[in-house]
Amino acid sequence: DTAVSQTPKYLVTQMGNDKSIKCEQNLGHDTMYWYKQDSKKFLKIMFSYNNKELIINETVPNRFSPKSPDKAHLNLHINSLELGDSAVYFCASSPPDDRRSEAFFGQGTRLTVV
Amino acid sequence: AQSVTQLGSHVSVSEGALVLLRCNYSSSVPPYLFWYVQYPNQGLQLLLKYTSAATLVKGINGFEAEFKKSETSFHLTKPSAHMSDAAEYFCAVSVASGTYKYIFGTGTRLKVLA
């Protein structure tokens, strides 16, 4: 069983469209994240949720709206897509309240805006 | 603020040669440090982590890293490179921020030459 799964793996869409990426983890973790990896492979945190509550929002444009229906799911909805949104988006999860624990990552969603 | 710096965005080694990937950290509190590997078109996989239990940490696939407080370093090594080690490697530090988050270095692409 995949620990952290994202769908879709690839997403190609036109500028101005709205799209969603889904993430599910079966590890029982309370904390989930969205990271963005740009074309230079740089990884930057976008959001963090703890038990469905938004904890971290790293000055991401409000076109990006995460939603956590339960602690096993964290979806990312993006409105009015722009060329600069093209990137690989990673979902991750980690146990709560333990900075020593590692994050577990999904396989990524490669978003291409044309 | 806590951060990690990876020296060398690209490293090339011959098959069978020593692998050395450099990571330096900056932290006002005892750091918890991680090395991840990313194979092409895949997510991030944990290689090893430092959580203050031991300064020499052994990980998967024959990799190890040594935490040196005096040098603020956590370099990744492997005695003998295999072709299958070719990948992108990321150093990361966990940071308390509400819950906590992971700050990544800029990555080092390892190329293994036959």
PDB file of C-alpha atoms in Angstrom:
ATOM      1  CA  ASP A   1       0.000   0.000   0.000  1.00  0.00           C
ATOM      2  CA  THR A   2       1.257   3.457  -0.899  1.00  0.00           C
ATOM      3  CA  ALA A   3       1.769   5.531   2.256  1.00  0.00           C
ATOM      4  CA  VAL A   4       1.168   8.954   0.664  1.00  0.00           C
ATOM      5  CA  SER A   5      -0.639   8.972  -2.661  1.00  0.00           C
ATOM      6  CA  GLN A   6      -1.359  11.874  -4.956  1.00  0.00           C
ATOM      7  CA  THR A   7      -3.582  12.133  -7.983  1.00  0.00           C
ATOM      8  CA  PRO A   8      -3.115  12.907 -10.749  1.00  0.00           C
ATOM      9  CA  LYS A   9       0.559  12.248 -11.428  1.00  0.00           C
ATOM     10  CA  TYR A  10       0.541  14.525 -14.469  1.00  0.00           C
ATOM     11  CA  LEU A  11      -1.683  17.500 -15.174  1.00  0.00           C
ATOM     12  CA  VAL A  12      -1.564  19.632 -18.304  1.00  0.00           C
ATOM     13  CA  THR A  13      -3.952  22.541 -18.489  1.00  0.00           C
ATOM     14  CA  GLN A  14      -4.439  25.945 -20.043  1.00  0.00           C
ATOM     15  CA  MET A  15      -3.900  29.300 -18.406  1.00  0.00           C
ATOM     16  CA  GLY A  16      -6.920  30.546 -16.549  1.00  0.00           C
ATOM     17  CA  ASN A  17      -8.301  27.117 -15.718  1.00  0.00           C
ATOM     18  CA  ASP A  18      -9.030  25.808 -12.231  1.00  0.00           C
ATOM     19  CA  LYS A  19      -7.595  22.454 -11.166  1.00  0.00           C
ATOM     20  CA  SER A  20      -7.305  20.281  -8.075  1.00  0.00           C
ATOM     21  CA  ILE A  21      -4.723  17.831  -6.808  1.00  0.00           C
ATOM     22  CA  LYS A  22      -5.718  15.213  -4.270  1.00  0.00           C
ATOM     23  CA  CYS A  23      -3.586  13.688  -1.531  1.00  0.00           C
ATOM     24  CA  GLU A  24      -4.268  10.864   0.866  1.00  0.00           C
ATOM     25  CA  GLN A  25      -2.068   9.278   3.524  1.00  0.00           C
ATOM     26  CA  ASN A  26      -2.669   5.989   5.315  1.00  0.00           C
ATOM     27  CA  LEU A  27       0.048   6.432   7.951  1.00  0.00           C
ATOM     28  CA  GLY A  28      -2.226   7.831  10.629  1.00  0.00           C
ATOM     29  CA  HIS A  29      -0.260  11.083  10.719  1.00  0.00           C
ATOM     30  CA  ASP A  30      -1.837  14.277  11.988  1.00  0.00           C
ATOM     31  CA  THR A  31       0.307  16.685   9.986  1.00  0.00           C
ATOM     32  CA  MET A  32       0.230  17.095   6.204  1.00  0.00           C
ATOM     33  CA  TYR A  33       2.041  19.460   3.849  1.00  0.00           C
ATOM     34  CA  TRP A  34       2.127  20.770   0.331  1.00  0.00           C
ATOM     35  CA  TYR A  35       5.516  21.530  -1.177  1.00  0.00           C
ATOM     36  CA  LYS A  36       6.302  23.078  -4.556  1.00  0.00           C
ATOM     37  CA  GLN A  37       9.391  22.004  -6.506  1.00  0.00           C
ATOM     38  CA  ASP A  38      10.380  24.408  -9.246  1.00  0.00           C
ATOM     39  CA  SER A  39      12.301  23.740 -12.435  1.00  0.00           C
ATOM     40  CA  LYS A  40      15.600  24.096 -10.572  1.00  0.00           C
ATOM     41  CA  LYS A  41      14.520  21.376  -8.129  1.00  0.00           C
ATOM     42  CA  PHE A  42      14.144  23.862  -5.270  1.00  0.00           C
ATOM     43  CA  LEU A  43      11.620  22.630  -2.696  1.00  0.00           C
ATOM     44  CA  LYS A  44       9.543  25.196  -0.860  1.00  0.00           C
ATOM     45  CA  ILE A  45       6.805  24.611   1.658  1.00  0.00           C
ATOM     46  CA  MET A  46       3.423  26.045   0.758  1.00  0.00           C
ATOM     47  CA  PHE A  47       1.044  24.868   3.465  1.00  0.00           C
ATOM     48  CA  SER A  48       0.932  22.748   6.560  1.00  0.00           C
ATOM     49  CA  TYR A  49      -2.151  21.295   8.216  1.00  0.00           C
ATOM     50  CA  ASN A  50      -2.379  19.658  11.622  1.00  0.00           C
ATOM     51  CA  ASN A  51      -5.479  17.573  12.244  1.00  0.00           C
ATOM     52  CA  LYS A  52      -7.449  19.470   9.578  1.00  0.00           C
ATOM     53  CA  GLU A  53      -6.366  22.886  10.851  1.00  0.00           C
ATOM     54  CA  LEU A  54      -4.233  25.223   8.728  1.00  0.00           C
ATOM     55  CA  ILE A  55      -0.983  25.920  10.565  1.00  0.00           C
ATOM     56  CA  ILE A  56       1.427  27.255   7.961  1.00  0.00           C
ATOM     57  CA  ASN A  57       0.667  29.379   4.925  1.00  0.00           C
ATOM     58  CA  GLU A  58       3.936  30.489   3.391  1.00  0.00           C
ATOM     59  CA  THR A  59       2.713  33.621   1.582  1.00  0.00           C
ATOM     60  CA  VAL A  60       1.211  31.594  -1.199  1.00  0.00           C
ATOM     61  CA  PRO A  61      -1.132  33.505  -3.580  1.00  0.00           C
ATOM     62  CA  ASN A  62      -4.735  33.121  -2.540  1.00  0.00           C
ATOM     63  CA  ARG A  63      -5.429  31.415  -5.874  1.00  0.00           C
ATOM     64  CA  PHE A  64      -4.121  28.359  -4.023  1.00  0.00           C
ATOM     65  CA  SER A  65      -6.592  26.967  -1.534  1.00  0.00           C
ATOM     66  CA  PRO A  66      -5.862  23.820   0.440  1.00  0.00           C
ATOM     67  CA  LYS A  67      -8.689  21.826   1.939  1.00  0.00           C
ATOM     68  CA  SER A  68      -8.517  19.067   4.504  1.00  0.00           C
ATOM     69  CA  PRO A  69     -11.812  17.166   4.819  1.00  0.00           C
ATOM     70  CA  ASP A  70     -10.241  14.837   7.389  1.00  0.00           C
ATOM     71  CA  LYS A  71      -6.764  14.308   8.743  1.00  0.00           C
ATOM     72  CA  ALA A  72      -5.949  11.661   6.121  1.00  0.00           C
ATOM     73  CA  HIS A  73      -6.640  13.959   3.170  1.00  0.00           C
ATOM     74  CA  LEU A  74      -5.214  17.276   2.040  1.00  0.00           C
ATOM     75  CA  ASN A  75      -6.279  18.553  -1.351  1.00  0.00           C
ATOM     76  CA  LEU A  76      -4.937  21.536  -3.247  1.00  0.00           C
ATOM     77  CA  HIS A  77      -7.193  23.632  -5.444  1.00  0.00           C
ATOM     78  CA  ILE A  78      -5.692  26.204  -7.767  1.00  0.00           C
ATOM     79  CA  ASN A  79      -7.773  28.923  -9.427  1.00  0.00           C
ATOM     80  CA  SER A  80      -6.934  30.926 -12.525  1.00  0.00           C
ATOM     81  CA  LEU A  81      -3.790  28.992 -13.327  1.00  0.00           C
ATOM     82  CA  GLU A  82      -0.761  30.938 -14.526  1.00  0.00           C
ATOM     83  CA  LEU A  83       2.312  29.869 -16.486  1.00  0.00           C
ATOM     84  CA  GLY A  84       4.423  30.345 -13.346  1.00  0.00           C
ATOM     85  CA  ASP A  85       2.400  27.715 -11.521  1.00  0.00           C
ATOM     86  CA  SER A  86       4.069  25.037 -13.631  1.00  0.00           C
ATOM     87  CA  ALA A  87       6.005  22.880 -11.182  1.00  0.00           C
ATOM     88  CA  VAL A  88       5.945  19.575  -9.360  1.00  0.00           C
ATOM     89  CA  TYR A  89       3.726  19.633  -6.296  1.00  0.00           C
ATOM     90  CA  PHE A  90       4.450  17.217  -3.476  1.00  0.00           C
ATOM     91  CA  CYS A  91       2.189  16.202  -0.670  1.00  0.00           C
ATOM     92  CA  ALA A  92       3.809  14.943   2.525  1.00  0.00           C
ATOM     93  CA  SER A  93       2.853  13.865   6.007  1.00  0.00           C
ATOM     94  CA  SER A  94       4.581  13.462   9.347  1.00  0.00           C
ATOM     95  CA  PRO A  95       3.735  12.388  12.898  1.00  0.00           C
ATOM     96  CA  PRO A  96       2.558  15.143  15.208  1.00  0.00           C
ATOM     97  CA  ASP A  97       4.693  17.096  17.614  1.00  0.00           C
ATOM     98  CA  ASP A  98       7.959  15.306  16.909  1.00  0.00           C
ATOM     99  CA  ARG A  99      10.575  17.356  15.116  1.00  0.00           C
ATOM    100  CA  ARG A 100      12.820  14.295  15.007  1.00  0.00           C
ATOM    101  CA  SER A 101      10.480  12.466  12.658  1.00  0.00           C
ATOM    102  CA  GLU A 102      10.898  12.596   8.944  1.00  0.00           C
ATOM    103  CA  ALA A 103       8.304  13.624   6.421  1.00  0.00           C
ATOM    104  CA  PHE A 104       6.887  10.999   4.071  1.00  0.00           C
ATOM    105  CA  PHE A 105       6.379  12.218   0.528  1.00  0.00           C
ATOM    106  CA  GLY A 106       4.017  11.330  -2.266  1.00  0.00           C
ATOM    107  CA  GLN A 107       5.215  10.734  -5.813  1.00  0.00           C
ATOM    108  CA  GLY A 108       4.411  14.263  -6.890  1.00  0.00           C
ATOM    109  CA  THR A 109       2.076  15.864  -9.398  1.00  0.00           C
ATOM    110  CA  ARG A 110       3.732  17.485 -12.387  1.00  0.00           C
ATOM    111  CA  LEU A 111       1.592  20.467 -13.333  1.00  0.00           C
ATOM    112  CA  THR A 112       2.176  22.062 -16.730  1.00  0.00           C
ATOM    113  CA  VAL A 113       0.298  25.233 -17.587  1.00  0.00           C
ATOM    114  CA  VAL A 114       0.249  26.103 -21.286  1.00  0.00           C
TER     115      VAL A 114
ATOM    116  CA  ALA B   1      16.301  31.239  11.426  1.00  0.00           C
ATOM    117  CA  GLN B   2      17.297  27.689  10.717  1.00  0.00           C
ATOM    118  CA  SER B   3      18.579  26.753   7.293  1.00  0.00           C
ATOM    119  CA  VAL B   4      20.754  24.308   5.389  1.00  0.00           C
ATOM    120  CA  THR B   5      23.205  25.005   2.601  1.00  0.00           C
ATOM    121  CA  GLN B   6      24.345  22.409   0.116  1.00  0.00           C
ATOM    122  CA  LEU B   7      27.663  23.095  -1.530  1.00  0.00           C
ATOM    123  CA  GLY B   8      27.860  21.963  -5.128  1.00  0.00           C
ATOM    124  CA  SER B   9      24.732  21.724  -7.222  1.00  0.00           C
ATOM    125  CA  HIS B  10      26.352  19.018  -9.362  1.00  0.00           C
ATOM    126  CA  VAL B  11      28.807  16.337  -8.317  1.00  0.00           C
ATOM    127  CA  SER B  12      30.305  13.717 -10.641  1.00  0.00           C
ATOM    128  CA  VAL B  13      32.131  10.620  -9.447  1.00  0.00           C
ATOM    129  CA  SER B  14      33.370   7.492 -11.124  1.00  0.00           C
ATOM    130  CA  GLU B  15      31.706   4.201 -10.365  1.00  0.00           C
ATOM    131  CA  GLY B  16      33.435   2.714  -7.332  1.00  0.00           C
ATOM    132  CA  ALA B  17      34.743   6.059  -6.098  1.00  0.00           C
ATOM    133  CA  LEU B  18      33.899   7.805  -2.839  1.00  0.00           C
ATOM    134  CA  VAL B  19      30.748   9.898  -2.796  1.00  0.00           C
ATOM    135  CA  LEU B  20      30.818  13.075  -0.701  1.00  0.00           C
ATOM    136  CA  LEU B  21      27.867  15.453  -0.711  1.00  0.00           C
ATOM    137  CA  ARG B  22      28.166  18.502   1.509  1.00  0.00           C
ATOM    138  CA  CYS B  23      25.574  20.064   3.789  1.00  0.00           C
ATOM    139  CA  ASN B  24      26.075  22.831   6.337  1.00  0.00           C
ATOM    140  CA  TYR B  25      23.394  23.978   8.711  1.00  0.00           C
ATOM    141  CA  SER B  26      22.568  27.122  10.608  1.00  0.00           C
ATOM    142  CA  SER B  27      20.537  26.758  13.771  1.00  0.00           C
ATOM    143  CA  SER B  28      20.193  28.469  17.137  1.00  0.00           C
ATOM    144  CA  VAL B  29      18.764  25.292  18.668  1.00  0.00           C
ATOM    145  CA  PRO B  30      19.954  21.692  18.399  1.00  0.00           C
ATOM    146  CA  PRO B  31      19.102  20.720  14.830  1.00  0.00           C
ATOM    147  CA  TYR B  32      17.404  17.637  13.534  1.00  0.00           C
ATOM    148  CA  LEU B  33      18.794  16.933  10.071  1.00  0.00           C
ATOM    149  CA  PHE B  34      17.763  14.710   7.209  1.00  0.00           C
ATOM    150  CA  TRP B  35      19.084  13.512   3.875  1.00  0.00           C
ATOM    151  CA  TYR B  36      16.602  12.615   1.167  1.00  0.00           C
ATOM    152  CA  VAL B  37      17.146  11.160  -2.298  1.00  0.00           C
ATOM    153  CA  GLN B  38      14.970  11.856  -5.330  1.00  0.00           C
ATOM    154  CA  TYR B  39      15.216   9.582  -8.349  1.00  0.00           C
ATOM    155  CA  PRO B  40      13.939  10.933 -11.677  1.00  0.00           C
ATOM    156  CA  ASN B  41      10.198  11.491 -11.739  1.00  0.00           C
ATOM    157  CA  GLN B  42       9.779  10.182  -8.230  1.00  0.00           C
ATOM    158  CA  GLY B  43       9.102  11.533  -4.770  1.00  0.00           C
ATOM    159  CA  LEU B  44      11.602  12.016  -1.976  1.00  0.00           C
ATOM    160  CA  GLN B  45      12.847   9.030  -0.032  1.00  0.00           C
ATOM    161  CA  LEU B  46      14.564   9.290   3.316  1.00  0.00           C
ATOM    162  CA  LEU B  47      18.185   8.134   3.322  1.00  0.00           C
ATOM    163  CA  LEU B  48      19.004   8.873   6.952  1.00  0.00           C
ATOM    164  CA  LYS B  49      18.409  11.329   9.774  1.00  0.00           C
ATOM    165  CA  TYR B  50      20.243  12.840  12.719  1.00  0.00           C
ATOM    166  CA  THR B  51      18.248  13.145  15.922  1.00  0.00           C
ATOM    167  CA  SER B  52      21.110  13.622  18.417  1.00  0.00           C
ATOM    168  CA  ALA B  53      21.330   9.948  19.423  1.00  0.00           C
ATOM    169  CA  ALA B  54      24.616   9.352  17.576  1.00  0.00           C
ATOM    170  CA  THR B  55      26.814  11.647  15.508  1.00  0.00           C
ATOM    171  CA  LEU B  56      27.560   9.008  12.864  1.00  0.00           C
ATOM    172  CA  VAL B  57      24.340   7.967  11.215  1.00  0.00           C
ATOM    173  CA  LYS B  58      23.996   5.030   8.868  1.00  0.00           C
ATOM    174  CA  GLY B  59      21.260   4.966   6.283  1.00  0.00           C
ATOM    175  CA  ILE B  60      19.962   2.926   3.426  1.00  0.00           C
ATOM    176  CA  ASN B  61      21.898   1.909   0.310  1.00  0.00           C
ATOM    177  CA  GLY B  62      25.265   2.150   2.066  1.00  0.00           C
ATOM    178  CA  PHE B  63      25.091   5.880   2.795  1.00  0.00           C
ATOM    179  CA  GLU B  64      26.137   7.463   6.039  1.00  0.00           C
ATOM    180  CA  ALA B  65      26.518  10.964   7.425  1.00  0.00           C
ATOM    181  CA  GLU B  66      28.410  12.479  10.319  1.00  0.00           C
ATOM    182  CA  PHE B  67      27.087  15.344  12.411  1.00  0.00           C
ATOM    183  CA  LYS B  68      29.892  17.760  13.335  1.00  0.00           C
ATOM    184  CA  LYS B  69      28.745  20.537  15.599  1.00  0.00           C
ATOM    185  CA  SER B  70      32.084  22.342  15.485  1.00  0.00           C
ATOM    186  CA  GLU B  71      31.837  22.576  11.709  1.00  0.00           C
ATOM    187  CA  THR B  72      28.016  22.892  11.561  1.00  0.00           C
ATOM    188  CA  SER B  73      28.091  20.154   8.957  1.00  0.00           C
ATOM    189  CA  PHE B  74      26.198  17.004   8.102  1.00  0.00           C
ATOM    190  CA  HIS B  75      27.950  15.662   5.014  1.00  0.00           C
ATOM    191  CA  LEU B  76      26.697  12.551   3.231  1.00  0.00           C
ATOM    192  CA  THR B  77      29.165   9.868   2.161  1.00  0.00           C
ATOM    193  CA  LYS B  78      29.256   6.486   0.512  1.00  0.00           C
ATOM    194  CA  PRO B  79      32.516   4.541   0.115  1.00  0.00           C
ATOM    195  CA  SER B  80      31.825   3.200  -3.362  1.00  0.00           C
ATOM    196  CA  ALA B  81      29.430   4.747  -5.867  1.00  0.00           C
ATOM    197  CA  HIS B  82      27.077   2.623  -7.939  1.00  0.00           C
ATOM    198  CA  MET B  83      25.415   3.669 -11.164  1.00  0.00           C
ATOM    199  CA  SER B  84      22.087   3.379  -9.373  1.00  0.00           C
ATOM    200  CA  ASP B  85      23.114   6.185  -6.982  1.00  0.00           C
ATOM    201  CA  ALA B  86      22.647   8.780  -9.718  1.00  0.00           C
ATOM    202  CA  ALA B  87      19.899  11.031  -8.390  1.00  0.00           C
ATOM    203  CA  GLU B  88      19.168  14.367  -6.715  1.00  0.00           C
ATOM    204  CA  TYR B  89      20.063  14.575  -3.021  1.00  0.00           C
ATOM    205  CA  PHE B  90      18.550  16.984  -0.536  1.00  0.00           C
ATOM    206  CA  CYS B  91      19.624  17.961   2.922  1.00  0.00           C
ATOM    207  CA  ALA B  92      16.857  19.226   5.225  1.00  0.00           C
ATOM    208  CA  VAL B  93      16.297  20.531   8.743  1.00  0.00           C
ATOM    209  CA  SER B  94      13.076  20.374  10.729  1.00  0.00           C
ATOM    210  CA  VAL B  95      11.967  23.678  12.173  1.00  0.00           C
ATOM    211  CA  ALA B  96       9.385  24.350  14.865  1.00  0.00           C
ATOM    212  CA  SER B  97       6.716  26.596  13.377  1.00  0.00           C
ATOM    213  CA  GLY B  98       3.296  26.149  14.893  1.00  0.00           C
ATOM    214  CA  THR B  99       3.692  22.473  14.350  1.00  0.00           C
ATOM    215  CA  TYR B 100       6.945  22.028  12.462  1.00  0.00           C
ATOM    216  CA  LYS B 101       8.142  22.132   8.898  1.00  0.00           C
ATOM    217  CA  TYR B 102      11.067  20.941   6.844  1.00  0.00           C
ATOM    218  CA  ILE B 103      13.447  23.393   5.209  1.00  0.00           C
ATOM    219  CA  PHE B 104      15.367  21.939   2.293  1.00  0.00           C
ATOM    220  CA  GLY B 105      18.692  22.770   0.746  1.00  0.00           C
ATOM    221  CA  THR B 106      18.917  23.504  -2.945  1.00  0.00           C
ATOM    222  CA  GLY B 107      19.860  19.937  -3.811  1.00  0.00           C
ATOM    223  CA  THR B 108      22.911  18.231  -5.311  1.00  0.00           C
ATOM    224  CA  ARG B 109      22.661  16.219  -8.481  1.00  0.00           C
ATOM    225  CA  LEU B 110      24.952  13.205  -8.330  1.00  0.00           C
ATOM    226  CA  LYS B 111      26.213  11.799 -11.600  1.00  0.00           C
ATOM    227  CA  VAL B 112      28.019   8.459 -11.628  1.00  0.00           C
ATOM    228  CA  LEU B 113      30.399   7.829 -14.503  1.00  0.00           C
ATOM    229  CA  ALA B 114      31.067   4.345 -15.827  1.00  0.00           C
TER     230      ALA B 114
END
